[in-house]
Amino acid sequence: MIEEAYGRPIVTVDIVLLSLNEGELSVALLPRTSEPYMRSLALIGGYVHTDEDHTAEDAVHRILKAKAGVEGIFFEQLQTFASATRDPRDWSVSVAYFALVPREKLHGTADELMFRAADNLGALPFDHELIVKAALERVRGKGAYSTIPARLLPDEFTMSELQAIYQTVMGVRLDQSAFRRKVGELGLLEEIQGRKRQTKDARRPTALYRLKEPMSVFDRRL
Amino acid sequence: MIEEAYGRPIVTVDIVLLSLNEGELSVALLPRTSEPYMRSLALIGGYVHTDEDHTAEDAVHRILKAKAGVEGIFFEQLQTFASATRDPRDWSVSVAYFALVPREKLHGTADELMFRAADNLGALPFDHELIVKAALERVRGKGAYSTIPARLLPDEFTMSELQAIYQTVMGVRLDQSAFRRKVGELGLLEEIQGRKRQTKDARRPTALYRLKEPMSVFDRRL
DNA sequence: TCAATAGTGTCTTTCAGACACTATGGT
DNA sequence: ACCATAGTGTCTGAAAGACACTATTGA
C-alpha cells in the first residue's frame, strides 16, 4: 500500500475563549494579522508548530499566552473541524478548544482582544460561527452537570456569585434553596475559614468558597 | 507573520468500530498491512485523502467501506489525538471516531476483521488503547442518555432486546417496568403494526419496534 | 430600625427503583 | 394445564422545585 501519495493538510488550533462581559457570556475575538481575512475579527488560533509543540494542547497554551496574554486557565478540547473548503488556502484541519477565563485575569493583557456577546456576534471568517455554536452548546449543556461555569469566577467566590454564573451560563433562573442544597450535597466546595465580609452592596457578610477539585462532573443538574 | 515555516503533520482518522460478539461489547481490529507495526492488530483507520475526501467524515465512510465492508452505519466524532510522538513516522493528528454496527450487518464482509471483547483486548499499537478507552467511556456515559446503544441492534427489535442492549452497554441490571415506562414516556419508538411473533424461546409473541429518530439524546437515564 | 442580601425549613410534585402481579400462547 | 416470557400496577423513598420564613449587619 503506497500511502502518503496525498498532500498533507494544514493543521491549526482554534480557541473559543469565553468570559463574562457586562453580565453576558462573551467570546474573545482578535483581528487577524495575515491573509486570508486580514484584519477581520476571528477566533484566537494558529498553526501547530511541529518543532516546538509536543501536543495540540501545547499549541493551545502557547497561543493563549502569545495572543491573549493569559496563562493557567481552564480549557478543554471541543471538536475537530476538517474539510477541503473551510480554509481557502488548502485542505484544513482545525482542532477546536473552548477556554474559560475570569474577567479579572484580563487586564494589561492583549489590547486588541475584543469581547462580543456570545448570542449576538456578527459574521465570522472561516467556519468560526459553527465552532462558536458548538462551544456554546457544550458549555451550556455540560455546564449544568459540572463545575465548568465556576471557571468564569476568580478562585474565591460567594455562593450568590456562583449561582449567578450558573444562571447566566444556563440561561435559567435557579432556586436559591435548592441550589445551595445541591452544591452542598455534591461536596464541590470548601469554605474559606476565617475570612468573610467581601463587601459588595450587601449589609450582611458572606462566606467565601473555593473549588475542591479543579473540575468535577456529576450526574445531577445544578 | 511568516507562518508555514513548520512541517505539516500526518493526518489520519481512526475508528473504534463496536459490535456485540458473544453477548459482549467488542471492538473490531484489523491486522496492519504496512509499517510501522505491520501485521499487528490495530484500529481501523487510514490517511485522509485530500484529493477525494471532502471532509473527515468522508474519509470515515470510505475507510469503513474499504476496510470493514460496511456502509450506512452510525458513527460520531470522538476526540482528536495529536502529538509529536504518537506515531513514529512524524508529528501526527488522528481524528478518532466511534461507530456501532449490528452483528447481523457483518457477514461476507472483511474476513480479516477480528472482534475482541472491549474490556479485555491486548496491547495495541500507537495510542490505540487510549482511543478505545475514550470510546468506551463515551458510549457508556452517553449511552444511558441516548439511543446510541440501539444502533447495535437491527432496525427492528423487541423491547426485551433493547433492554438487554442497554444492560450490556451500561453494565448494570435495569428494572423491566421502569425501563418500559421511560422508553414510552420519551416517545423514542414506534411500534410496528400488524407483525408480531418474532419466535425465540418465548411462548408469547412480542411487539416489534423501530427507532423514530436515527439518534436521540435526552436528559433522563434509561 | 430598616434595607438588602444571606441563609434555612418545609411542603408538594415528580420520578426512579423494587417487586408483585396479570396476560398470552406454544407445547 | 403448564411454563416461559410479555407486559402492567402500585408502593416507597429520594430528590427537584416552589416559596415562605428567619438571620445578620451597615447605614
Tab-separated table of C-alpha atoms (C1' of nucleotides) in Angstrom:
chain	number	residue	atom	x	y	z
A	1	MET	CA	0.000	0.000	0.000
A	2	ILE	CA	1.589	3.232	-1.116
A	3	GLU	CA	0.277	5.876	1.203
A	4	GLU	CA	1.480	9.443	1.518
A	5	ALA	CA	0.649	9.990	-2.107
A	6	TYR	CA	-1.679	12.631	-0.762
A	7	GLY	CA	-0.941	16.201	0.220
A	8	ARG	CA	-0.838	16.836	3.917
A	9	PRO	CA	-3.487	19.245	5.241
A	10	ILE	CA	-2.903	22.429	7.176
A	11	VAL	CA	-3.260	21.796	10.920
A	12	THR	CA	-4.330	24.589	13.265
A	13	VAL	CA	-5.960	25.019	16.649
A	14	ASP	CA	-8.799	27.479	17.261
A	15	ILE	CA	-9.874	28.571	20.715
A	16	VAL	CA	-13.277	29.821	21.814
A	17	LEU	CA	-12.175	31.902	24.795
A	18	LEU	CA	-15.195	32.736	26.927
A	19	SER	CA	-15.544	35.274	29.700
A	20	LEU	CA	-18.179	37.414	31.315
A	21	ASN	CA	-18.537	40.889	29.828
A	22	GLU	CA	-21.185	43.226	31.220
A	23	GLY	CA	-23.004	40.290	32.706
A	24	GLU	CA	-23.109	38.458	29.389
A	25	LEU	CA	-21.319	35.334	28.308
A	26	SER	CA	-18.898	36.643	25.685
A	27	VAL	CA	-16.399	35.370	23.158
A	28	ALA	CA	-12.899	36.793	22.728
A	29	LEU	CA	-12.098	37.825	19.157
A	30	LEU	CA	-8.902	39.138	17.654
A	31	PRO	CA	-8.276	40.984	14.379
A	32	ARG	CA	-6.404	38.698	12.010
A	33	THR	CA	-2.874	39.823	11.184
A	34	SER	CA	-2.433	37.844	7.986
A	35	GLU	CA	-4.275	36.721	4.919
A	36	PRO	CA	-6.848	35.433	4.348
A	37	TYR	CA	-9.422	37.667	6.035
A	38	MET	CA	-6.692	40.079	7.183
A	39	ARG	CA	-7.982	42.439	9.908
A	40	SER	CA	-11.310	40.624	10.287
A	41	LEU	CA	-12.264	39.665	13.817
A	42	ALA	CA	-11.819	35.938	14.297
A	43	LEU	CA	-11.288	33.297	16.935
A	44	ILE	CA	-7.910	33.068	18.615
A	45	GLY	CA	-5.924	30.411	16.818
A	46	GLY	CA	-2.838	29.491	14.923
A	47	TYR	CA	-0.765	26.803	13.292
A	48	VAL	CA	0.506	23.851	15.238
A	49	HIS	CA	4.269	24.323	15.369
A	50	THR	CA	5.665	20.871	14.860
A	51	ASP	CA	9.073	21.867	16.095
A	52	GLU	CA	8.070	23.360	19.443
A	53	ASP	CA	4.622	21.965	20.314
A	54	HIS	CA	4.727	18.431	21.580
A	55	THR	CA	0.942	18.085	21.606
A	56	ALA	CA	-2.062	20.059	20.386
A	57	GLU	CA	-2.576	21.207	23.993
A	58	ASP	CA	0.912	22.681	23.945
A	59	ALA	CA	-0.114	24.731	20.947
A	60	VAL	CA	-3.168	25.963	22.858
A	61	HIS	CA	-1.022	27.031	25.818
A	62	ARG	CA	1.425	28.807	23.561
A	63	ILE	CA	-1.228	30.613	21.536
A	64	LEU	CA	-3.294	31.639	24.567
A	65	LYS	CA	-0.203	33.171	26.092
A	66	ALA	CA	1.103	34.837	22.959
A	67	LYS	CA	-2.168	36.140	21.523
A	68	ALA	CA	-4.408	36.640	24.556
A	69	GLY	CA	-1.790	37.095	27.267
A	70	VAL	CA	-3.338	34.516	29.599
A	71	GLU	CA	-1.829	31.508	31.290
A	72	GLY	CA	-3.035	28.727	33.532
A	73	ILE	CA	-6.701	28.916	32.595
A	74	PHE	CA	-9.100	26.063	32.051
A	75	PHE	CA	-9.571	24.683	28.554
A	76	GLU	CA	-10.907	21.510	27.008
A	77	GLN	CA	-10.972	20.009	23.545
A	78	LEU	CA	-14.244	20.708	21.769
A	79	GLN	CA	-14.363	19.148	18.340
A	80	THR	CA	-12.304	18.958	15.184
A	81	PHE	CA	-13.384	20.681	12.006
A	82	ALA	CA	-11.784	19.244	8.925
A	83	SER	CA	-12.594	19.788	5.287
A	84	ALA	CA	-11.244	20.723	1.904
A	85	THR	CA	-13.055	24.051	1.836
A	86	ARG	CA	-13.161	25.528	5.335
A	87	ASP	CA	-9.929	27.409	4.643
A	88	PRO	CA	-9.358	28.934	1.193
A	89	ARG	CA	-5.661	28.109	1.363
A	90	ASP	CA	-5.813	24.334	1.433
A	91	TRP	CA	-7.408	21.223	2.923
A	92	SER	CA	-7.539	22.198	6.585
A	93	VAL	CA	-7.885	20.591	9.989
A	94	SER	CA	-8.761	22.765	12.957
A	95	VAL	CA	-8.720	21.169	16.387
A	96	ALA	CA	-11.096	23.444	18.309
A	97	TYR	CA	-10.940	24.119	22.045
A	98	PHE	CA	-13.002	26.182	24.418
A	99	ALA	CA	-11.486	28.031	27.360
A	100	LEU	CA	-12.902	29.987	30.292
A	101	VAL	CA	-11.241	32.928	31.975
A	102	PRO	CA	-12.393	35.149	34.834
A	103	ARG	CA	-12.741	38.768	33.732
A	104	GLU	CA	-10.282	39.767	36.469
A	105	LYS	CA	-7.458	37.873	34.830
A	106	LEU	CA	-7.612	40.101	31.772
A	107	HIS	CA	-6.048	43.428	32.478
A	108	GLY	CA	-2.839	44.580	30.944
A	109	THR	CA	-3.114	41.683	28.513
A	110	ALA	CA	-3.725	41.850	24.794
A	111	ASP	CA	-5.208	45.236	23.919
A	112	GLU	CA	-6.570	44.065	20.612
A	113	LEU	CA	-8.736	41.468	22.338
A	114	MET	CA	-12.452	42.192	21.877
A	115	PHE	CA	-15.287	40.566	23.762
A	116	ARG	CA	-18.575	40.160	21.963
A	117	ALA	CA	-21.781	38.796	23.495
A	118	ALA	CA	-21.940	35.123	22.571
A	119	ASP	CA	-25.504	35.232	21.312
A	120	ASN	CA	-25.005	38.251	19.163
A	121	LEU	CA	-21.705	38.223	17.373
A	122	GLY	CA	-21.598	39.235	13.762
A	123	ALA	CA	-20.342	37.178	10.874
A	124	LEU	CA	-17.011	35.468	11.404
A	125	PRO	CA	-14.491	34.203	8.860
A	126	PHE	CA	-13.887	30.524	8.049
A	127	ASP	CA	-16.373	28.278	9.884
A	128	HIS	CA	-15.809	30.128	13.124
A	129	GLU	CA	-19.510	30.724	13.668
A	130	LEU	CA	-20.029	26.980	13.634
A	131	ILE	CA	-17.218	26.494	16.123
A	132	VAL	CA	-18.670	29.091	18.480
A	133	LYS	CA	-22.073	27.468	18.207
A	134	ALA	CA	-20.609	24.099	19.172
A	135	ALA	CA	-18.739	25.669	22.089
A	136	LEU	CA	-21.853	27.317	23.451
A	137	GLU	CA	-23.831	24.119	23.203
A	138	ARG	CA	-21.114	22.262	25.050
A	139	VAL	CA	-20.692	24.824	27.800
A	140	ARG	CA	-24.421	25.237	28.325
A	141	GLY	CA	-25.119	21.529	28.198
A	142	LYS	CA	-22.200	20.215	30.194
A	143	GLY	CA	-22.239	23.317	32.386
A	144	ALA	CA	-25.325	22.189	34.257
A	145	TYR	CA	-23.565	18.947	35.174
A	146	SER	CA	-20.089	20.205	36.016
A	147	THR	CA	-18.091	22.924	37.682
A	148	ILE	CA	-17.125	24.366	34.309
A	149	PRO	CA	-19.073	27.627	34.805
A	150	ALA	CA	-17.153	28.287	38.043
A	151	ARG	CA	-14.070	28.842	35.896
A	152	LEU	CA	-15.532	32.189	34.930
A	153	LEU	CA	-15.112	33.312	38.542
A	154	PRO	CA	-11.954	34.159	40.477
A	155	ASP	CA	-10.581	31.439	42.743
A	156	GLU	CA	-12.585	32.688	45.714
A	157	PHE	CA	-16.257	33.471	45.325
A	158	THR	CA	-19.509	33.695	47.237
A	159	MET	CA	-22.425	31.338	46.902
A	160	SER	CA	-24.505	34.059	45.287
A	161	GLU	CA	-21.858	34.705	42.669
A	162	LEU	CA	-21.684	31.020	41.901
A	163	GLN	CA	-25.429	30.794	41.500
A	164	ALA	CA	-25.441	33.872	39.281
A	165	ILE	CA	-22.810	32.340	36.984
A	166	TYR	CA	-24.798	29.159	36.575
A	167	GLN	CA	-27.896	31.190	35.814
A	168	THR	CA	-26.080	33.232	33.200
A	169	VAL	CA	-24.492	30.240	31.539
A	170	MET	CA	-27.596	28.056	31.580
A	171	GLY	CA	-29.948	30.928	30.860
A	172	VAL	CA	-32.470	29.988	33.523
A	173	ARG	CA	-33.405	31.136	36.996
A	174	LEU	CA	-32.409	28.760	39.779
A	175	ASP	CA	-33.978	28.451	43.191
A	176	GLN	CA	-31.620	29.641	45.896
A	177	SER	CA	-32.531	26.992	48.415
A	178	ALA	CA	-32.278	24.095	46.012
A	179	PHE	CA	-29.033	25.410	44.569
A	180	ARG	CA	-27.315	25.578	47.937
A	181	ARG	CA	-28.650	22.218	48.944
A	182	LYS	CA	-27.331	20.527	45.834
A	183	VAL	CA	-23.943	22.228	45.858
A	184	GLY	CA	-23.595	21.177	49.491
A	185	GLU	CA	-24.584	17.558	48.859
A	186	LEU	CA	-22.165	17.238	45.976
A	187	GLY	CA	-19.319	18.417	48.198
A	188	LEU	CA	-17.787	20.570	45.480
A	189	LEU	CA	-16.671	23.488	47.589
A	190	GLU	CA	-14.600	24.179	50.618
A	191	GLU	CA	-15.426	27.151	52.765
A	192	ILE	CA	-12.607	29.561	53.357
A	193	GLN	CA	-12.370	29.727	57.130
A	194	GLY	CA	-11.871	32.961	58.986
A	195	ARG	CA	-12.266	35.422	56.177
A	196	LYS	CA	-15.674	36.666	55.241
A	197	ARG	CA	-17.107	40.024	54.518
A	198	GLN	CA	-16.388	40.600	50.787
A	199	THR	CA	-18.331	43.858	50.927
A	200	LYS	CA	-20.465	44.500	47.894
A	201	ASP	CA	-23.777	46.253	48.247
A	202	ALA	CA	-24.969	43.761	50.814
A	203	ARG	CA	-25.129	44.508	54.534
A	204	ARG	CA	-24.531	41.056	55.867
A	205	PRO	CA	-21.116	39.461	55.273
A	206	THR	CA	-20.918	36.331	53.136
A	207	ALA	CA	-18.911	33.162	53.354
A	208	LEU	CA	-16.256	32.657	50.682
A	209	TYR	CA	-15.683	29.370	48.901
A	210	ARG	CA	-13.245	27.801	46.507
A	211	LEU	CA	-13.481	24.663	44.362
A	212	LYS	CA	-12.094	21.491	45.905
A	213	GLU	CA	-11.291	19.948	42.531
A	214	PRO	CA	-10.206	21.979	39.518
A	215	MET	CA	-13.027	20.359	37.565
A	216	SER	CA	-15.820	17.973	38.536
A	217	VAL	CA	-18.550	16.300	36.564
A	218	PHE	CA	-21.660	14.892	38.230
A	219	ASP	CA	-24.941	13.436	37.118
A	220	ARG	CA	-27.371	15.842	38.704
A	221	ARG	CA	-28.071	19.290	37.351
A	222	LEU	CA	-27.307	22.282	39.486
B	1	MET	CA	3.981	36.972	10.383
B	2	ILE	CA	5.651	34.254	8.365
B	3	GLU	CA	3.721	31.105	9.058
B	4	GLU	CA	4.015	27.777	7.301
B	5	ALA	CA	7.668	27.622	8.294
B	6	TYR	CA	6.620	24.450	10.054
B	7	GLY	CA	6.270	20.951	8.702
B	8	ARG	CA	2.730	19.774	8.217
B	9	PRO	CA	1.677	16.804	10.369
B	10	ILE	CA	0.317	13.498	9.140
B	11	VAL	CA	-3.494	13.481	9.307
B	12	THR	CA	-5.403	10.238	9.753
B	13	VAL	CA	-8.763	9.024	11.023
B	14	ASP	CA	-9.098	6.081	13.407
B	15	ILE	CA	-12.378	4.300	14.027
B	16	VAL	CA	-13.448	2.352	17.096
B	17	LEU	CA	-15.982	0.063	15.478
B	18	LEU	CA	-18.109	-1.582	18.165
B	19	SER	CA	-20.446	-4.537	17.896
B	20	LEU	CA	-21.839	-7.290	20.045
B	21	ASN	CA	-19.846	-10.507	19.977
B	22	GLU	CA	-20.967	-13.432	22.127
B	23	GLY	CA	-23.010	-11.079	24.254
B	24	GLU	CA	-20.045	-8.818	24.903
B	25	LEU	CA	-19.380	-5.307	23.682
B	26	SER	CA	-16.454	-5.804	21.310
B	27	VAL	CA	-14.038	-3.762	19.240
B	28	ALA	CA	-13.192	-4.508	15.614
B	29	LEU	CA	-9.470	-4.834	14.935
B	30	LEU	CA	-7.602	-5.358	11.700
B	31	PRO	CA	-4.032	-6.549	11.056
B	32	ARG	CA	-1.977	-3.673	9.742
B	33	THR	CA	-0.793	-4.076	6.167
B	34	SER	CA	2.050	-1.581	6.286
B	35	GLU	CA	4.793	-0.302	8.525
B	36	PRO	CA	5.025	0.606	11.286
B	37	TYR	CA	3.573	-2.256	13.346
B	38	MET	CA	2.989	-4.309	10.202
B	39	ARG	CA	0.636	-7.243	10.896
B	40	SER	CA	-0.225	-6.069	14.426
B	41	LEU	CA	-3.907	-5.846	15.237
B	42	ALA	CA	-4.951	-2.215	15.325
B	43	LEU	CA	-7.956	0.038	14.996
B	44	ILE	CA	-9.474	0.561	11.581
B	45	GLY	CA	-8.027	3.753	10.156
B	46	GLY	CA	-6.147	5.449	7.399
B	47	TYR	CA	-4.886	8.646	5.912
B	48	VAL	CA	-7.205	11.427	4.956
B	49	HIS	CA	-7.059	11.566	1.170
B	50	THR	CA	-7.035	15.246	0.375
B	51	ASP	CA	-7.922	14.635	-3.239
B	52	GLU	CA	-11.029	12.502	-2.747
B	53	ASP	CA	-12.297	13.172	0.793
B	54	HIS	CA	-14.104	16.451	1.119
B	55	THR	CA	-14.390	16.164	4.909
B	56	ALA	CA	-13.025	13.934	7.647
B	57	GLU	CA	-16.428	12.188	7.719
B	58	ASP	CA	-15.954	11.324	4.059
B	59	ALA	CA	-12.717	9.607	4.990
B	60	VAL	CA	-14.558	7.613	7.662
B	61	HIS	CA	-17.187	6.482	5.155
B	62	ARG	CA	-14.542	5.488	2.643
B	63	ILE	CA	-12.403	3.603	5.145
B	64	LEU	CA	-15.323	1.798	6.776
B	65	LYS	CA	-16.420	0.590	3.389
B	66	ALA	CA	-12.997	-0.359	2.097
B	67	LYS	CA	-11.543	-1.933	5.222
B	68	ALA	CA	-14.567	-3.258	7.123
B	69	GLY	CA	-17.036	-3.674	4.274
B	70	VAL	CA	-19.818	-1.775	5.999
B	71	GLU	CA	-21.893	1.153	4.835
B	72	GLY	CA	-24.611	3.320	6.284
B	73	ILE	CA	-23.861	2.675	9.932
B	74	PHE	CA	-23.912	5.152	12.780
B	75	PHE	CA	-20.721	6.951	13.728
B	76	GLU	CA	-19.767	10.057	15.635
B	77	GLN	CA	-16.619	12.055	16.206
B	78	LEU	CA	-14.948	11.101	19.467
B	79	GLN	CA	-11.815	13.131	20.079
B	80	THR	CA	-8.628	14.126	18.325
B	81	PHE	CA	-5.274	12.767	19.363
B	82	ALA	CA	-2.374	14.899	18.251
B	83	SER	CA	1.255	14.787	19.263
B	84	ALA	CA	4.806	14.592	18.056
B	85	THR	CA	5.304	11.060	19.336
B	86	ARG	CA	2.093	9.089	18.920
B	87	ASP	CA	3.246	7.890	15.513
B	88	PRO	CA	6.927	7.016	14.986
B	89	ARG	CA	6.818	8.400	11.456
B	90	ASP	CA	6.116	12.037	12.177
B	91	TRP	CA	4.077	14.580	14.110
B	92	SER	CA	0.618	13.056	13.813
B	93	VAL	CA	-3.028	14.046	14.119
B	94	SER	CA	-5.634	11.330	14.424
B	95	VAL	CA	-9.269	12.370	14.354
B	96	ALA	CA	-10.920	9.481	16.198
B	97	TYR	CA	-14.475	8.272	15.659
B	98	PHE	CA	-16.583	5.562	17.196
B	99	ALA	CA	-19.098	3.553	15.188
B	100	LEU	CA	-21.747	0.976	16.053
B	101	VAL	CA	-22.828	-1.878	13.840
B	102	PRO	CA	-25.364	-4.665	14.415
B	103	ARG	CA	-23.726	-8.080	14.288
B	104	GLU	CA	-26.127	-9.051	11.511
B	105	LYS	CA	-24.654	-6.497	9.140
B	106	LEU	CA	-21.302	-8.231	9.211
B	107	HIS	CA	-21.375	-11.313	7.074
B	108	GLY	CA	-19.494	-11.687	3.853
B	109	THR	CA	-17.565	-8.546	4.788
B	110	ALA	CA	-13.905	-8.258	5.638
B	111	ASP	CA	-12.587	-11.680	6.661
B	112	GLU	CA	-9.604	-10.234	8.423
B	113	LEU	CA	-11.828	-8.330	10.821
B	114	MET	CA	-11.442	-9.582	14.403
B	115	PHE	CA	-13.727	-8.739	17.308
B	116	ARG	CA	-12.192	-8.611	20.752
B	117	ALA	CA	-14.091	-8.030	23.993
B	118	ALA	CA	-13.777	-4.353	24.791
B	119	ASP	CA	-12.707	-4.843	28.382
B	120	ASN	CA	-10.064	-7.390	27.590
B	121	LEU	CA	-8.143	-6.531	24.484
B	122	GLY	CA	-4.421	-6.958	24.494
B	123	ALA	CA	-1.842	-4.298	23.791
B	124	LEU	CA	-2.476	-2.159	20.745
B	125	PRO	CA	-0.046	-0.127	18.655
B	126	PHE	CA	0.203	3.685	18.692
B	127	ASP	CA	-2.098	5.181	21.342
B	128	HIS	CA	-4.970	2.971	20.237
B	129	GLU	CA	-5.595	1.700	23.756
B	130	LEU	CA	-6.198	5.268	24.832
B	131	ILE	CA	-8.578	5.823	21.941
B	132	VAL	CA	-10.556	2.697	22.792
B	133	LYS	CA	-10.728	3.766	26.422
B	134	ALA	CA	-12.140	7.139	25.416
B	135	ALA	CA	-14.670	5.479	23.108
B	136	LEU	CA	-15.910	3.146	25.820
B	137	GLU	CA	-16.292	5.988	28.291
B	138	ARG	CA	-18.255	7.944	25.738
B	139	VAL	CA	-20.534	5.112	24.715
B	140	ARG	CA	-21.178	4.010	28.291
B	141	GLY	CA	-21.666	7.528	29.557
B	142	LYS	CA	-23.704	8.992	26.732
B	143	GLY	CA	-25.355	5.643	26.121
B	144	ALA	CA	-27.557	5.945	29.180
B	145	TYR	CA	-28.884	9.256	27.870
B	146	SER	CA	-29.317	8.481	24.195
B	147	THR	CA	-30.427	5.912	21.678
B	148	ILE	CA	-26.819	5.146	20.777
B	149	PRO	CA	-26.892	1.580	22.151
B	150	ALA	CA	-29.880	0.772	19.918
B	151	ARG	CA	-27.521	1.050	16.959
B	152	LEU	CA	-26.103	-2.316	17.949
B	153	LEU	CA	-29.467	-3.885	17.087
B	154	PRO	CA	-31.070	-4.478	13.699
B	155	ASP	CA	-33.656	-1.924	12.599
B	156	GLU	CA	-36.492	-3.916	14.134
B	157	PHE	CA	-36.205	-5.220	17.658
B	158	THR	CA	-38.238	-6.234	20.676
B	159	MET	CA	-38.432	-4.363	23.944
B	160	SER	CA	-36.533	-7.128	25.698
B	161	GLU	CA	-33.707	-6.954	23.204
B	162	LEU	CA	-33.496	-3.217	23.654
B	163	GLN	CA	-33.351	-3.555	27.400
B	164	ALA	CA	-30.673	-6.226	27.115
B	165	ILE	CA	-28.515	-3.958	24.943
B	166	TYR	CA	-28.710	-1.122	27.414
B	167	GLN	CA	-27.805	-3.505	30.209
B	168	THR	CA	-24.808	-4.813	28.317
B	169	VAL	CA	-23.549	-1.389	27.343
B	170	MET	CA	-24.105	0.225	30.731
B	171	GLY	CA	-23.080	-2.857	32.655
B	172	VAL	CA	-25.997	-2.765	35.075
B	173	ARG	CA	-29.309	-4.550	35.530
B	174	LEU	CA	-32.354	-2.456	34.712
B	175	ASP	CA	-35.859	-2.903	36.040
B	176	GLN	CA	-38.223	-4.073	33.318
B	177	SER	CA	-41.151	-1.967	34.418
B	178	ALA	CA	-39.188	1.242	34.822
B	179	PHE	CA	-37.402	0.681	31.520
B	180	ARG	CA	-40.602	0.317	29.535
B	181	ARG	CA	-42.187	3.253	31.320
B	182	LYS	CA	-39.291	5.553	30.499
B	183	VAL	CA	-38.893	4.446	26.910
B	184	GLY	CA	-42.598	5.019	26.448
B	185	GLU	CA	-42.602	8.469	28.017
B	186	LEU	CA	-39.668	9.584	25.898
B	187	GLY	CA	-41.512	8.567	22.753
B	188	LEU	CA	-38.440	7.096	21.112
B	189	LEU	CA	-40.010	4.145	19.401
B	190	GLU	CA	-42.775	3.360	17.032
B	191	GLU	CA	-44.475	0.025	17.210
B	192	ILE	CA	-44.531	-1.954	14.013
B	193	GLN	CA	-48.224	-2.613	13.451
B	194	GLY	CA	-49.553	-5.922	12.307
B	195	ARG	CA	-46.421	-8.012	12.559
B	196	LYS	CA	-45.501	-9.647	15.832
B	197	ARG	CA	-44.378	-13.076	16.782
B	198	GLN	CA	-40.561	-12.995	16.350
B	199	THR	CA	-40.368	-16.512	17.785
B	200	LYS	CA	-37.426	-17.093	20.054
B	201	ASP	CA	-37.702	-19.365	23.052
B	202	ALA	CA	-40.674	-17.444	24.366
B	203	ARG	CA	-44.217	-18.734	24.130
B	204	ARG	CA	-45.979	-15.434	23.865
B	205	PRO	CA	-45.400	-13.271	20.753
B	206	THR	CA	-43.748	-9.899	21.213
B	207	ALA	CA	-44.310	-6.498	19.684
B	208	LEU	CA	-41.617	-5.198	17.357
B	209	TYR	CA	-40.329	-1.634	17.444
B	210	ARG	CA	-38.079	0.640	15.474
B	211	LEU	CA	-36.463	3.969	16.345
B	212	LYS	CA	-38.411	7.062	15.341
B	213	GLU	CA	-35.290	9.203	15.051
B	214	PRO	CA	-31.945	7.846	13.901
B	215	MET	CA	-30.439	9.245	17.089
B	216	SER	CA	-31.923	10.983	20.132
B	217	VAL	CA	-30.394	12.452	23.230
B	218	PHE	CA	-32.413	13.078	26.386
B	219	ASP	CA	-31.710	14.104	29.923
B	220	ARG	CA	-33.029	11.132	31.838
B	221	ARG	CA	-31.191	7.845	32.097
B	222	LEU	CA	-32.785	4.757	30.709
C	1	DT	C1'	-34.819	50.139	62.824
C	2	DC	C1'	-34.691	49.496	58.138
C	3	DA	C1'	-32.842	47.941	53.796
C	4	DA	C1'	-30.759	44.394	51.484
C	5	DT	C1'	-28.807	40.272	50.848
C	6	DA	C1'	-27.506	35.711	53.435
C	7	DG	C1'	-29.143	31.608	54.581
C	8	DT	C1'	-32.867	27.857	56.266
C	9	DG	C1'	-37.292	24.969	56.717
C	10	DT	C1'	-40.827	22.649	54.739
C	11	DC	C1'	-44.480	21.332	51.506
C	12	DT	C1'	-45.726	19.346	47.117
C	13	DT	C1'	-44.792	17.014	42.962
C	14	DT	C1'	-42.169	14.161	40.149
C	15	DC	C1'	-39.589	10.309	39.136
C	16	DA	C1'	-36.617	6.095	39.953
C	17	DG	C1'	-36.402	1.508	41.843
C	18	DA	C1'	-38.424	-2.558	43.684
C	19	DC	C1'	-41.448	-6.038	43.277
C	20	DA	C1'	-45.521	-8.485	42.723
C	21	DC	C1'	-48.963	-9.164	39.829
C	22	DT	C1'	-51.679	-10.450	35.332
C	23	DA	C1'	-51.612	-11.925	30.175
C	24	DT	C1'	-50.647	-14.816	26.325
C	25	DG	C1'	-49.976	-18.665	23.503
C	26	DG	C1'	-46.822	-22.805	22.120
C	27	DT	C1'	-46.105	-27.244	23.704
D	1	DA	C1'	-52.733	-27.207	32.083
D	2	DC	C1'	-48.135	-25.546	32.310
D	3	DC	C1'	-44.419	-22.545	31.720
D	4	DA	C1'	-41.541	-19.030	29.951
D	5	DT	C1'	-41.544	-14.743	28.702
D	6	DA	C1'	-44.541	-10.383	27.767
D	7	DG	C1'	-46.344	-6.746	29.854
D	8	DT	C1'	-48.797	-3.904	33.911
D	9	DG	C1'	-49.955	-1.791	38.636
D	10	DT	C1'	-48.642	0.071	42.701
D	11	DC	C1'	-45.869	1.250	46.687
D	12	DT	C1'	-41.917	3.632	48.666
D	13	DG	C1'	-38.211	6.697	49.054
D	14	DA	C1'	-35.246	10.289	47.085
D	15	DA	C1'	-34.670	14.324	45.013
D	16	DA	C1'	-36.414	18.793	42.474
D	17	DG	C1'	-38.966	22.955	42.623
D	18	DA	C1'	-41.620	26.428	44.907
D	19	DC	C1'	-41.965	29.531	48.389
D	20	DA	C1'	-42.073	31.496	52.752
D	21	DC	C1'	-39.571	32.167	56.516
D	22	DT	C1'	-35.546	33.712	59.736
D	23	DA	C1'	-30.665	35.901	60.314
D	24	DT	C1'	-27.234	39.393	60.101
D	25	DT	C1'	-25.205	43.792	59.909
D	26	DG	C1'	-24.044	48.512	57.745
D	27	DA	C1'	-26.140	52.623	57.212
